[in-house]
Amino acid sequence: MDTEEKNSLLRLRGIIKRFYIGQPNELQILNGIDMDVTRGEFVSIVGASGSGKTTLMNVIGLLDRPTFGKYFIDGLDIDLANDTELSFVRNQKIGFVFQTYNLVPKTNAIKNVELPMLYAGVPRKERTEKAEMLLEMVGMADRMKHMPEELSGGQKQRVAIARSLANDPAIILADEPTGALDSKTGRIVMDLFHKLNQEGKTILLITHSHELAEETQRIISISDGSITGERVVERPPLAKEGEACS
Amino acid sequence: MLLGENIRMAFTSLRANKSRALLTMLGIIIGIASVIAIMTVGNSLSNALTSSMQSLGASNISVYLTQKRVEEEKREDGIIFGTVETDPTATMEDLITLEMIQGMSEKFGDQIRAISINKSVTNDTVKVGTNSADISISGVSNGYFMGNNKELLAGTYFTDQEISGKKTAAIVSESMVKKLWEVDPQEAIGKDFEVTINETTMMLTVTGVYKQEENAMISLMISTATDVYIPLSLACDLMHNRLFASFDVVAGEGVDPTALSGQIKDYLSGFYRDNQFYTIDSFCMASMVESMGDMMGAVTKAISLVAGIALLVGGIGVMNIMLVSVTERTREIGTRKALGATNASIRLQFIIESMIICLIGGTIGVGLGLGLGALGAKLMGYAASPSLGSILGSLIFSMAIGLFFGYYPANKAAMMNPIEALRYE
């Protein structure tokens, strides 16, 4: 129990999210989600569109607060944090990877990777060194000075992954990271996640694709705002294959 | 977050929208340029006026005999209305005596640097050989030379001995020396010439030659006669009186001439309390300069107000474009928030951006305004003198505009819901 407590990274209990509270069109999107993610796990949340998985991710990513329920991230009760503190937790504990990459326009790759460190107050030199290292790791060493507009989708997503790692976050939240990519570049991105997971990063993948979910260690299915199933994948064969390829 | 990074980000975003940034700045540029141009021209004009008045003697106070007014009405702005009693000519008893002047000199002591008295004696024509010159002789105190900025080219001012001993010394003009003896000023010292004053013919000896003011207008008008100055006491003896209708006082270093002028007037008016028609008045160039400066200041203020309205319009333009920019960059704002930007750092980013737009606009405006102002001053024939205070003030003011008009859009950006911002198309 003690080690379990220590290894627990995300702990969600009875998370309910309602919109338009008090209005005739009041809407409950999440109906009491209980969920845990432990350190070093590669977990996927699978659901069709409209299932509430995006709302769940917003809650997990501290972009939105639950209406009811308790949520602990790395032992921190988010009920007790104000907006500025939530910004700090987002900055330090969470690395976002979006389907649409969301690189800051007119800002080159290395500056984009530096951004989270900028908000963390990391000194310039250290920032640049770390960003270079991360871009090298995702195979973008030769495009550091490129603007987002000059990069392909796959390249943008690799820069985004490098950016998500900037402050050594406890968890990477990837929302449909391959959704806008073709299968080949999608593969490169997925392999990158496997590699990061093997290095010990906790990754939470939100996807509608069962195929991708099968690559992860544990699949949480969500439908109509409730968890409908949870399954540990016995052996993620593609991960090993991917590693063998690289 | 660091200020430097914000400034760098602001420049990045301005570079991305160069023409739009420039158009936005236009309002600020025009506003600031007009303020600076007006200030420069106004400053040049008032400097020119002040210096030309100063050359006439800003610390000089004219004291003169004047007729008493009746039914005086003094307006709030100091202008006095009133009629003058139908004039009886001033008689000997009405004139200012040397004793009054001496009394004044003793009373105000150090506040007075020099007393300039000029007693007109006579006009004459001097002949040396075949050469002749028309002269106008007057007796002066040594203070006269100081009060009228007359420089000597050769020789000396009157010595105490000449003043009191009634020596027949004379200080003459450069042109008279040329006309009569056709020599340089130095060689004229010691030369004698004959004059007739009050039916007394006498010899005067040149002890000094003064430099004539090269004023084309004046020399055209009175080119026929040049002034010859003799010691005041000699003049008094020749005219058999020690009475004057006016004289000048040069205020001492650091003394307020306007105040001294008033005190002198009050002091001397004391002697005229029982005089039915006459009294003493004084006039001081400094107060003229002051009121001129006040007037220029008022005009500058009025025009600056109009320029201020231009700046206000410019500021609204900046606010407008910042709102557009915030909307355009909604996704970027959402992304930044997801990456850990606090509301305060988003707000700071946009405020700095708007301040930089205004500061760049202000700087261009200052440059343009200085150019226009210099051109304007040159066309009017004055030396351009930009006012440093207004340059500094304009730059600070333009930043303040950026802050004021940037706050609302920046706050809008800061308060955005990150989820909606991230999904914004």
PDB file of N, CA, C and O in Angstrom, chain B residues 12-67:
ATOM      1  N   THR B  12       9.428  40.069 -32.225  1.00  0.00           N
ATOM      2  CA  THR B  12       9.140  38.971 -33.142  1.00  0.00           C
ATOM      3  C   THR B  12       7.752  39.133 -33.731  1.00  0.00           C
ATOM      4  O   THR B  12       7.555  39.016 -34.939  1.00  0.00           O
ATOM      5  N   SER B  13       6.791  39.437 -32.868  1.00  0.00           N
ATOM      6  CA  SER B  13       5.419  39.513 -33.368  1.00  0.00           C
ATOM      7  C   SER B  13       5.212  40.756 -34.231  1.00  0.00           C
ATOM      8  O   SER B  13       4.425  40.739 -35.166  1.00  0.00           O
ATOM      9  N   LEU B  14       5.963  41.845 -33.930  1.00  0.00           N
ATOM     10  CA  LEU B  14       5.851  43.043 -34.771  1.00  0.00           C
ATOM     11  C   LEU B  14       6.474  42.795 -36.138  1.00  0.00           C
ATOM     12  O   LEU B  14       5.953  43.228 -37.161  1.00  0.00           O
ATOM     13  N   ARG B  15       7.602  42.092 -36.133  1.00  0.00           N
ATOM     14  CA  ARG B  15       8.268  41.790 -37.406  1.00  0.00           C
ATOM     15  C   ARG B  15       7.361  40.963 -38.304  1.00  0.00           C
ATOM     16  O   ARG B  15       7.371  41.104 -39.519  1.00  0.00           O
ATOM     17  N   ALA B  16       6.563  40.099 -37.659  1.00  0.00           N
ATOM     18  CA  ALA B  16       5.678  39.235 -38.433  1.00  0.00           C
ATOM     19  C   ALA B  16       4.575  40.035 -39.126  1.00  0.00           C
ATOM     20  O   ALA B  16       4.023  39.600 -40.113  1.00  0.00           O
ATOM     21  N   ASN B  17       4.265  41.213 -38.605  1.00  0.00           N
ATOM     22  CA  ASN B  17       3.190  42.032 -39.172  1.00  0.00           C
ATOM     23  C   ASN B  17       3.666  43.467 -39.379  1.00  0.00           C
ATOM     24  O   ASN B  17       3.113  44.403 -38.826  1.00  0.00           O
ATOM     25  N   LYS B  18       4.731  43.603 -40.164  1.00  0.00           N
ATOM     26  CA  LYS B  18       5.406  44.903 -40.266  1.00  0.00           C
ATOM     27  C   LYS B  18       4.485  46.026 -40.698  1.00  0.00           C
ATOM     28  O   LYS B  18       4.400  47.067 -40.058  1.00  0.00           O
ATOM     29  N   SER B  19       3.776  45.804 -41.824  1.00  0.00           N
ATOM     30  CA  SER B  19       2.988  46.919 -42.366  1.00  0.00           C
ATOM     31  C   SER B  19       1.839  47.277 -41.427  1.00  0.00           C
ATOM     32  O   SER B  19       1.517  48.440 -41.246  1.00  0.00           O
ATOM     33  N   ARG B  20       1.272  46.244 -40.807  1.00  0.00           N
ATOM     34  CA  ARG B  20       0.172  46.519 -39.889  1.00  0.00           C
ATOM     35  C   ARG B  20       0.681  47.299 -38.674  1.00  0.00           C
ATOM     36  O   ARG B  20       0.058  48.266 -38.235  1.00  0.00           O
ATOM     37  N   ALA B  21       1.853  46.881 -38.172  1.00  0.00           N
ATOM     38  CA  ALA B  21       2.428  47.578 -37.018  1.00  0.00           C
ATOM     39  C   ALA B  21       2.680  49.043 -37.354  1.00  0.00           C
ATOM     40  O   ALA B  21       2.383  49.938 -36.563  1.00  0.00           O
ATOM     41  N   LEU B  22       3.189  49.265 -38.566  1.00  0.00           N
ATOM     42  CA  LEU B  22       3.523  50.637 -38.975  1.00  0.00           C
ATOM     43  C   LEU B  22       2.256  51.496 -39.069  1.00  0.00           C
ATOM     44  O   LEU B  22       2.223  52.633 -38.598  1.00  0.00           O
ATOM     45  N   LEU B  23       1.220  50.903 -39.671  1.00  0.00           N
ATOM     46  CA  LEU B  23      -0.043  51.646 -39.800  1.00  0.00           C
ATOM     47  C   LEU B  23      -0.628  51.969 -38.427  1.00  0.00           C
ATOM     48  O   LEU B  23      -1.171  53.041 -38.205  1.00  0.00           O
ATOM     49  N   THR B  24      -0.486  50.994 -37.519  1.00  0.00           N
ATOM     50  CA  THR B  24      -0.987  51.216 -36.166  1.00  0.00           C
ATOM     51  C   THR B  24      -0.250  52.371 -35.504  1.00  0.00           C
ATOM     52  O   THR B  24      -0.828  53.184 -34.799  1.00  0.00           O
ATOM     53  N   MET B  25       1.070  52.384 -35.772  1.00  0.00           N
ATOM     54  CA  MET B  25       1.907  53.409 -35.147  1.00  0.00           C
ATOM     55  C   MET B  25       1.619  54.799 -35.691  1.00  0.00           C
ATOM     56  O   MET B  25       1.934  55.790 -35.047  1.00  0.00           O
ATOM     57  N   LEU B  26       1.043  54.842 -36.886  1.00  0.00           N
ATOM     58  CA  LEU B  26       0.894  56.118 -37.583  1.00  0.00           C
ATOM     59  C   LEU B  26       0.255  57.198 -36.707  1.00  0.00           C
ATOM     60  O   LEU B  26       0.731  58.336 -36.664  1.00  0.00           O
ATOM     61  N   GLY B  27      -0.795  56.821 -36.009  1.00  0.00           N
ATOM     62  CA  GLY B  27      -1.475  57.780 -35.136  1.00  0.00           C
ATOM     63  C   GLY B  27      -0.526  58.348 -34.096  1.00  0.00           C
ATOM     64  O   GLY B  27      -0.478  59.555 -33.861  1.00  0.00           O
ATOM     65  N   ILE B  28       0.236  57.442 -33.488  1.00  0.00           N
ATOM     66  CA  ILE B  28       1.194  57.856 -32.451  1.00  0.00           C
ATOM     67  C   ILE B  28       2.282  58.717 -33.098  1.00  0.00           C
ATOM     68  O   ILE B  28       2.666  59.758 -32.559  1.00  0.00           O
ATOM     69  N   ILE B  29       2.759  58.268 -34.280  1.00  0.00           N
ATOM     70  CA  ILE B  29       3.833  59.003 -34.961  1.00  0.00           C
ATOM     71  C   ILE B  29       3.392  60.432 -35.242  1.00  0.00           C
ATOM     72  O   ILE B  29       4.092  61.390 -34.914  1.00  0.00           O
ATOM     73  N   ILE B  30       2.187  60.569 -35.807  1.00  0.00           N
ATOM     74  CA  ILE B  30       1.703  61.908 -36.157  1.00  0.00           C
ATOM     75  C   ILE B  30       1.518  62.751 -34.903  1.00  0.00           C
ATOM     76  O   ILE B  30       1.942  63.909 -34.851  1.00  0.00           O
ATOM     77  N   GLY B  31       0.929  62.151 -33.893  1.00  0.00           N
ATOM     78  CA  GLY B  31       0.702  62.883 -32.644  1.00  0.00           C
ATOM     79  C   GLY B  31       2.002  63.387 -32.033  1.00  0.00           C
ATOM     80  O   GLY B  31       2.150  64.574 -31.743  1.00  0.00           O
ATOM     81  N   ILE B  32       2.945  62.459 -31.863  1.00  0.00           N
ATOM     82  CA  ILE B  32       4.214  62.824 -31.218  1.00  0.00           C
ATOM     83  C   ILE B  32       4.988  63.797 -32.109  1.00  0.00           C
ATOM     84  O   ILE B  32       5.548  64.787 -31.623  1.00  0.00           O
ATOM     85  N   ALA B  33       4.999  63.527 -33.423  1.00  0.00           N
ATOM     86  CA  ALA B  33       5.749  64.398 -34.333  1.00  0.00           C
ATOM     87  C   ALA B  33       5.223  65.821 -34.261  1.00  0.00           C
ATOM     88  O   ALA B  33       6.000  66.773 -34.218  1.00  0.00           O
ATOM     89  N   SER B  34       3.882  65.958 -34.201  1.00  0.00           N
ATOM     90  CA  SER B  34       3.357  67.328 -34.159  1.00  0.00           C
ATOM     91  C   SER B  34       3.697  68.004 -32.835  1.00  0.00           C
ATOM     92  O   SER B  34       4.046  69.182 -32.818  1.00  0.00           O
ATOM     93  N   VAL B  35       3.635  67.233 -31.740  1.00  0.00           N
ATOM     94  CA  VAL B  35       4.006  67.838 -30.450  1.00  0.00           C
ATOM     95  C   VAL B  35       5.458  68.325 -30.505  1.00  0.00           C
ATOM     96  O   VAL B  35       5.756  69.471 -30.162  1.00  0.00           O
ATOM     97  N   ILE B  36       6.344  67.454 -30.963  1.00  0.00           N
ATOM     98  CA  ILE B  36       7.773  67.799 -30.962  1.00  0.00           C
ATOM     99  C   ILE B  36       8.042  68.961 -31.920  1.00  0.00           C
ATOM    100  O   ILE B  36       8.784  69.897 -31.596  1.00  0.00           O
ATOM    101  N   ALA B  37       7.396  68.912 -33.106  1.00  0.00           N
ATOM    102  CA  ALA B  37       7.620  69.985 -34.079  1.00  0.00           C
ATOM    103  C   ALA B  37       7.175  71.324 -33.507  1.00  0.00           C
ATOM    104  O   ALA B  37       7.900  72.318 -33.585  1.00  0.00           O
ATOM    105  N   ILE B  38       5.991  71.320 -32.884  1.00  0.00           N
ATOM    106  CA  ILE B  38       5.463  72.568 -32.316  1.00  0.00           C
ATOM    107  C   ILE B  38       6.365  73.064 -31.196  1.00  0.00           C
ATOM    108  O   ILE B  38       6.700  74.242 -31.111  1.00  0.00           O
ATOM    109  N   MET B  39       6.778  72.110 -30.345  1.00  0.00           N
ATOM    110  CA  MET B  39       7.649  72.484 -29.228  1.00  0.00           C
ATOM    111  C   MET B  39       8.962  73.073 -29.743  1.00  0.00           C
ATOM    112  O   MET B  39       9.474  74.047 -29.205  1.00  0.00           O
ATOM    113  N   THR B  40       9.504  72.441 -30.794  1.00  0.00           N
ATOM    114  CA  THR B  40      10.781  72.903 -31.326  1.00  0.00           C
ATOM    115  C   THR B  40      10.639  74.306 -31.908  1.00  0.00           C
ATOM    116  O   THR B  40      11.444  75.190 -31.597  1.00  0.00           O
ATOM    117  N   VAL B  41       9.603  74.501 -32.709  1.00  0.00           N
ATOM    118  CA  VAL B  41       9.406  75.826 -33.304  1.00  0.00           C
ATOM    119  C   VAL B  41       9.144  76.856 -32.205  1.00  0.00           C
ATOM    120  O   VAL B  41       9.745  77.934 -32.184  1.00  0.00           O
ATOM    121  N   GLY B  42       8.253  76.485 -31.260  1.00  0.00           N
ATOM    122  CA  GLY B  42       7.926  77.404 -30.172  1.00  0.00           C
ATOM    123  C   GLY B  42       9.149  77.759 -29.355  1.00  0.00           C
ATOM    124  O   GLY B  42       9.385  78.922 -29.031  1.00  0.00           O
ATOM    125  N   ASN B  43       9.945  76.739 -29.067  1.00  0.00           N
ATOM    126  CA  ASN B  43      11.162  76.942 -28.287  1.00  0.00           C
ATOM    127  C   ASN B  43      12.139  77.852 -29.028  1.00  0.00           C
ATOM    128  O   ASN B  43      12.734  78.752 -28.444  1.00  0.00           O
ATOM    129  N   SER B  44      12.283  77.586 -30.341  1.00  0.00           N
ATOM    130  CA  SER B  44      13.207  78.389 -31.144  1.00  0.00           C
ATOM    131  C   SER B  44      12.754  79.839 -31.152  1.00  0.00           C
ATOM    132  O   SER B  44      13.552  80.755 -30.985  1.00  0.00           O
ATOM    133  N   LEU B  45      11.440  80.004 -31.330  1.00  0.00           N
ATOM    134  CA  LEU B  45      10.877  81.348 -31.414  1.00  0.00           C
ATOM    135  C   LEU B  45      11.089  82.099 -30.102  1.00  0.00           C
ATOM    136  O   LEU B  45      11.549  83.237 -30.087  1.00  0.00           O
ATOM    137  N   SER B  46      10.788  81.434 -29.003  1.00  0.00           N
ATOM    138  CA  SER B  46      10.892  82.154 -27.735  1.00  0.00           C
ATOM    139  C   SER B  46      12.353  82.371 -27.362  1.00  0.00           C
ATOM    140  O   SER B  46      12.693  83.391 -26.764  1.00  0.00           O
ATOM    141  N   ASN B  47      13.238  81.418 -27.764  1.00  0.00           N
ATOM    142  CA  ASN B  47      14.664  81.649 -27.532  1.00  0.00           C
ATOM    143  C   ASN B  47      15.144  82.867 -28.308  1.00  0.00           C
ATOM    144  O   ASN B  47      15.885  83.699 -27.790  1.00  0.00           O
ATOM    145  N   ALA B  48      14.696  82.941 -29.574  1.00  0.00           N
ATOM    146  CA  ALA B  48      15.116  84.058 -30.418  1.00  0.00           C
ATOM    147  C   ALA B  48      14.601  85.372 -29.842  1.00  0.00           C
ATOM    148  O   ALA B  48      15.340  86.357 -29.746  1.00  0.00           O
ATOM    149  N   LEU B  49      13.325  85.355 -29.421  1.00  0.00           N
ATOM    150  CA  LEU B  49      12.735  86.570 -28.844  1.00  0.00           C
ATOM    151  C   LEU B  49      13.462  86.972 -27.575  1.00  0.00           C
ATOM    152  O   LEU B  49      13.812  88.130 -27.377  1.00  0.00           O
ATOM    153  N   THR B  50      13.698  85.976 -26.720  1.00  0.00           N
ATOM    154  CA  THR B  50      14.355  86.253 -25.453  1.00  0.00           C
ATOM    155  C   THR B  50      15.742  86.830 -25.680  1.00  0.00           C
ATOM    156  O   THR B  50      16.125  87.814 -25.065  1.00  0.00           O
ATOM    157  N   SER B  51      16.481  86.208 -26.604  1.00  0.00           N
ATOM    158  CA  SER B  51      17.855  86.669 -26.776  1.00  0.00           C
ATOM    159  C   SER B  51      17.889  88.049 -27.431  1.00  0.00           C
ATOM    160  O   SER B  51      18.731  88.880 -27.112  1.00  0.00           O
ATOM    161  N   SER B  52      16.912  88.312 -28.322  1.00  0.00           N
ATOM    162  CA  SER B  52      16.906  89.642 -28.936  1.00  0.00           C
ATOM    163  C   SER B  52      16.501  90.696 -27.908  1.00  0.00           C
ATOM    164  O   SER B  52      16.996  91.814 -27.906  1.00  0.00           O
ATOM    165  N   MET B  53      15.614  90.303 -26.988  1.00  0.00           N
ATOM    166  CA  MET B  53      15.227  91.239 -25.945  1.00  0.00           C
ATOM    167  C   MET B  53      16.349  91.402 -24.940  1.00  0.00           C
ATOM    168  O   MET B  53      16.576  92.486 -24.404  1.00  0.00           O
ATOM    169  N   GLN B  54      17.061  90.314 -24.722  1.00  0.00           N
ATOM    170  CA  GLN B  54      18.167  90.386 -23.789  1.00  0.00           C
ATOM    171  C   GLN B  54      19.281  91.284 -24.321  1.00  0.00           C
ATOM    172  O   GLN B  54      19.931  91.987 -23.569  1.00  0.00           O
ATOM    173  N   SER B  55      19.462  91.259 -25.640  1.00  0.00           N
ATOM    174  CA  SER B  55      20.490  92.115 -26.214  1.00  0.00           C
ATOM    175  C   SER B  55      20.103  93.582 -26.040  1.00  0.00           C
ATOM    176  O   SER B  55      20.945  94.460 -25.986  1.00  0.00           O
ATOM    177  N   LEU B  56      18.800  93.822 -25.909  1.00  0.00           N
ATOM    178  CA  LEU B  56      18.355  95.182 -25.612  1.00  0.00           C
ATOM    179  C   LEU B  56      18.494  95.473 -24.120  1.00  0.00           C
ATOM    180  O   LEU B  56      18.270  96.586 -23.673  1.00  0.00           O
ATOM    181  N   GLY B  57      18.819  94.443 -23.385  1.00  0.00           N
ATOM    182  CA  GLY B  57      19.034  94.624 -21.961  1.00  0.00           C
ATOM    183  C   GLY B  57      17.872  94.145 -21.132  1.00  0.00           C
ATOM    184  O   GLY B  57      17.009  94.925 -20.748  1.00  0.00           O
ATOM    185  N   ALA B  58      17.852  92.851 -20.852  1.00  0.00           N
ATOM    186  CA  ALA B  58      16.740  92.297 -20.086  1.00  0.00           C
ATOM    187  C   ALA B  58      16.785  92.752 -18.636  1.00  0.00           C
ATOM    188  O   ALA B  58      15.767  92.844 -17.976  1.00  0.00           O
ATOM    189  N   SER B  59      17.988  93.067 -18.146  1.00  0.00           N
ATOM    190  CA  SER B  59      18.090  93.483 -16.749  1.00  0.00           C
ATOM    191  C   SER B  59      18.017  95.008 -16.625  1.00  0.00           C
ATOM    192  O   SER B  59      18.230  95.557 -15.565  1.00  0.00           O
ATOM    193  N   ASN B  60      17.725  95.660 -17.766  1.00  0.00           N
ATOM    194  CA  ASN B  60      17.598  97.119 -17.723  1.00  0.00           C
ATOM    195  C   ASN B  60      16.214  97.533 -17.254  1.00  0.00           C
ATOM    196  O   ASN B  60      15.213  96.932 -17.623  1.00  0.00           O
ATOM    197  N   ILE B  61      16.211  98.594 -16.464  1.00  0.00           N
ATOM    198  CA  ILE B  61      14.941  99.149 -16.010  1.00  0.00           C
ATOM    199  C   ILE B  61      14.916 100.605 -16.456  1.00  0.00           C
ATOM    200  O   ILE B  61      15.839 101.354 -16.152  1.00  0.00           O
ATOM    201  N   SER B  62      13.901 100.976 -17.211  1.00  0.00           N
ATOM    202  CA  SER B  62      13.770 102.382 -17.609  1.00  0.00           C
ATOM    203  C   SER B  62      12.919 103.094 -16.571  1.00  0.00           C
ATOM    204  O   SER B  62      11.844 102.617 -16.226  1.00  0.00           O
ATOM    205  N   VAL B  63      13.427 104.222 -16.101  1.00  0.00           N
ATOM    206  CA  VAL B  63      12.674 105.019 -15.135  1.00  0.00           C
ATOM    207  C   VAL B  63      12.384 106.349 -15.808  1.00  0.00           C
ATOM    208  O   VAL B  63      13.298 106.958 -16.370  1.00  0.00           O
ATOM    209  N   TYR B  64      11.137 106.749 -15.819  1.00  0.00           N
ATOM    210  CA  TYR B  64      10.815 107.965 -16.554  1.00  0.00           C
ATOM    211  C   TYR B  64       9.685 108.748 -15.908  1.00  0.00           C
ATOM    212  O   TYR B  64       8.878 108.195 -15.163  1.00  0.00           O
ATOM    213  N   LEU B  65       9.662 110.001 -16.228  1.00  0.00           N
ATOM    214  CA  LEU B  65       8.631 110.907 -15.745  1.00  0.00           C
ATOM    215  C   LEU B  65       7.367 110.670 -16.573  1.00  0.00           C
ATOM    216  O   LEU B  65       7.442 110.526 -17.791  1.00  0.00           O
ATOM    217  N   THR B  66       6.253 110.598 -15.904  1.00  0.00           N
ATOM    218  CA  THR B  66       5.030 110.375 -16.667  1.00  0.00           C
ATOM    219  C   THR B  66       3.882 111.170 -16.058  1.00  0.00           C
ATOM    220  O   THR B  66       3.944 111.543 -14.883  1.00  0.00           O
ATOM    221  N   GLN B  67       2.864 111.417 -16.864  1.00  0.00           N
ATOM    222  CA  GLN B  67       1.726 112.172 -16.350  1.00  0.00           C
ATOM    223  C   GLN B  67       0.851 111.285 -15.486  1.00  0.00           C
ATOM    224  O   GLN B  67       0.694 110.098 -15.774  1.00  0.00           O
TER     225      GLN B  67
END
